[in-house]
Amino acid sequence: MKSHARVVVVGGGVVGVSTLYHLARKGVQDCVLLERKELTSGSTWHAAGLLPLFNLSYSVGQLHKYSVALYKTLEAETGLNAGFSQVSNIRLACTPDRMDEYRYYAGIAKTIGVDVRFLTPEQVKEIWPLADMDGVIGAIQHPDDGYIQPADLTQALARGARMRGAEIHRNVTVTAITQKPSGEWLVTTAQGEITCEHVVLATGSFARKTGAMVGLDIPVIPVEHQYLVTEPHPAIQQRKRNGLPEMGVLRESDASYYMREENGGLLLGPYEVGAPCCYLNGPDKDSEYELFQPDLDRLLPYIEAAIKRVPAFAEVGIKQVYNGAIAYTPDGSPIVGPAWGKRNLWLNEGHSFGITAAGGAGWQLAEWIVEGEPSIDMMGVDPRRFGPYAGAGYLKQKTEEAYAKVFSIHFPEEERGAARPLRRTPSYDRLKALGAVFGSVFGWERPGWFAPPGYTVPEAELAIPDVLLNTPHDTPADGSAPRERWSFRRNNAFPFIGAECRHVRDAAGILDMSPFAKYTVSGPGAEDWLNRVFANRMPRKPGGIALCHVLTKRGGVLAEATIFREAEQDFYLVMAGAQERHDWDMLQKLAPRDGSVQLQKVTTQLGVFVLAGPRARDILQPLTDADLSSAAFPWLTGKPISVGHAQATALRVNFVGELGWELHHPIEMGATLFDLLLEAGRKHDLRPFGMKAMDSLRLEKSYRVVGRELSIEYGALESGLDRFVQLKKPAFLGRAALAEAHAAAKNRFVTLEVHGVTDADARGSEPIFYRGELIGRTTSGGYGWRLEKSLALAMLRPDLGEPGTELTVTILAKDFKATVIAESPYDPRNERLKA
Ligand SMILES: Cc1cc2nc3c(=O)[nH]c(=O)nc-3n(C[C@H](O)[C@H](O)[C@H](O)COP(=O)(O)OP(=O)(O)OC[C@H]3O[C@@H](n4cnc5c(N)ncnc54)[C@H](O)[C@@H]3O)c2cc1C
């Protein structure tokens, strides 16, 4: 074993080996993989090998697509057959909501370039004659999909890596990982030490144990998963003899299982409610090719559902049951990317569909390591999307929930109930009493919308088809009746959200935005450093506010901040709550180490209320001595003020496009301040509003959001951030790429009015066509209540971005006419904001 390498990958499952393969493909020959036992002896060997392309995430979808395409080429490249059976994959729908989910997905798939077809029950029956079509209303099929032999796939990737000079050492356990003062890593094993520049952890069920070696609490806990294989069935054997093709992978999503042929018999894998976490303290040191005792009782309802669908399943004996560990994260997506707080330490952990994701995850991680950034927006799988709140107790509940919900309908507004409430702001109980229907972000409870007193989902909306997996509504933690019936279409909350929007336009609303991430940057070097990190220029005078973005090397957008200059050397940054760990890690890694700049995270020290609407000044003025007139307190400025006997830093900005202030206050004064504002607001009819109203209001202002219109996949100028990018500044991150990127722009940000929508607005990721040709995708969408128009924000071919251009948007498999309209269709001159 060599003593020095550029990269050491820890873990020889499919994920680690794919990472090694892709590093070698990127030209990093000097890389080494260490596996404590044999390759694949963790979770990989016992996987069912399915490669589902289906995924509602634009980024994970791209990773899966890449994997499937790569795996087909491995034999030609390495000479090893990975056992790819392209038998196609059918997903059944037994409820209208499920059909909507497929329709929505089909739009995403179109934008990614994944082939999806709709099938009638009769067409499914032709392909799967052993299946009964009772209750099936439709289906989708992925013709490119199928299954693979996981161990053979891993060996093919391993050979591909070795062919390019990478080394693999088996039976070598990594016992310690430490960073030297030089920044290099020292990887210790019983067989010696390796000094290296980068370390990648791909240790499956061992993730928390390996994380502990480097002081990281990695948010991964495995869950038990079982599948059953039957004896051969005569009908399947007969099909084989007749030369008929395999029937393909069948998924009955509404009954939460997959089924496929296996050696003339059938393989059934349910995702059941009640599957327990396992390896809470990590697997044993001798664990190898480990399986748990089967527990068929737990599977019974799913087996019964499978038998109802495919009676042949009951006609043959069960040959074998596999019960093995699958790593899970709280949201079910893997964690792929840099470790927080450590340089050159990378995580490729938490894979629950690791056979499917390994190719794409290895590809993007290798790009990240070698080129400094990935080319696909990886926010949905970034390890930093969870925070320190995700401790072991939280993880146990969330990973079991994520497992049980693998097949649940992923409604756009779905809010999962486990481990909630966790982080509450001081106004939580007050908001709850006012009818808040909460959502959760980064562990915080945030009001989504407000239901009237005693309101529950109307009976008619709750008529739920009789399928095994069906909870299309919120389940309040206190056991009260559901208040929101989730849907891909406008739902029961729609009119209430509309009333909130109109109230903010006509009177005033208050929104608790305390989960915003907040940081202070100070010191003699603060202004210079911020000007080098962000594309916009820092406000020149204390009291000024600027909207600023951090760009990638290629000119894409990584993060957004509202920056308030508190004093000559003191800046206050307000950034996305969900990205707190990501942005904090990014800022810390970029900060100079010469003591000229001090960074502090103050998220939990400060709460934020948004007070917005034409009566905002009338409400706030009597509570403060500060002059709130526009002359004394113009738009885009801020200052500390007293509010009654409480205090706040008032920033004259908001994300809704009305007169208003954000009141950043000591969090311990939150309840007092809320009461003061509500009391003062009584005669002005101040009412609370939620995040969903805010989302509608920001659409009408064409305000962009990171992860949607702003992404590393789109150049900042493509996203229309011209006025926030100061190309005249001498240097800032991504500047060099911008001029080049602009000339070669492939996309342009636009606002669309969508015509003829009656029940399903765009939501983001719908495909956009011009004369039948795919020319872009929506990034957000919804109903604009102030304009009374269905709207969408979109990225599309630059020559088609002129106002007036007529396009077609496909929403839930139906085409709608859409027109490009001028940006900020509501109050384009910002007169209301500046009033
Ligand atoms: C029953 C079952 C069916 C499944 N079916 C599918 C499916 O159909 N499709 C799909 O996509 N996924 C499926 N999965 C999930 C899939 O198996 C995993 O997502 C995948 O194998 C994860 O691969 P990995 O490389 O991350 O982890 P692993 O395969 O567990 O590899 C991690 C490796 O790291 C090594 N390691 C740990 N610590 C150290 C150390 N300190 N030093 C050296 N080495 C170390 C371990 O020995 C292990 O070999 C299934 C899982 C189960 C349990």
CSV table of C-alpha atoms in Angstrom, one decimal, residues 17 52 71 158 163 194 244 308 396 412 495 511 528 546 561 586:
chain,number,residue,atom,x,y,z
A,17,VAL,CA,-16.1,2.1,-6.2
A,52,PRO,CA,-35.6,3.3,-11.0
A,71,TYR,CA,-24.0,1.1,-16.8
A,158,ALA,CA,-13.5,-1.5,-10.1
A,163,MET,CA,-7.4,0.1,-15.8
A,194,ILE,CA,-1.6,7.1,3.8
A,244,LEU,CA,-41.3,-14.3,-24.4
A,308,LYS,CA,-54.3,-9.6,-5.0
A,396,LYS,CA,-34.3,7.6,14.2
A,412,PRO,CA,-45.5,19.4,-3.8
A,495,PRO,CA,-58.9,30.6,-1.3
A,511,LEU,CA,-45.1,36.9,8.9
A,528,ASP,CA,-13.1,44.2,0.9
A,546,ALA,CA,-28.0,45.5,-1.0
A,561,ALA,CA,-27.9,37.4,0.8
A,586,MET,CA,-19.1,28.3,2.3
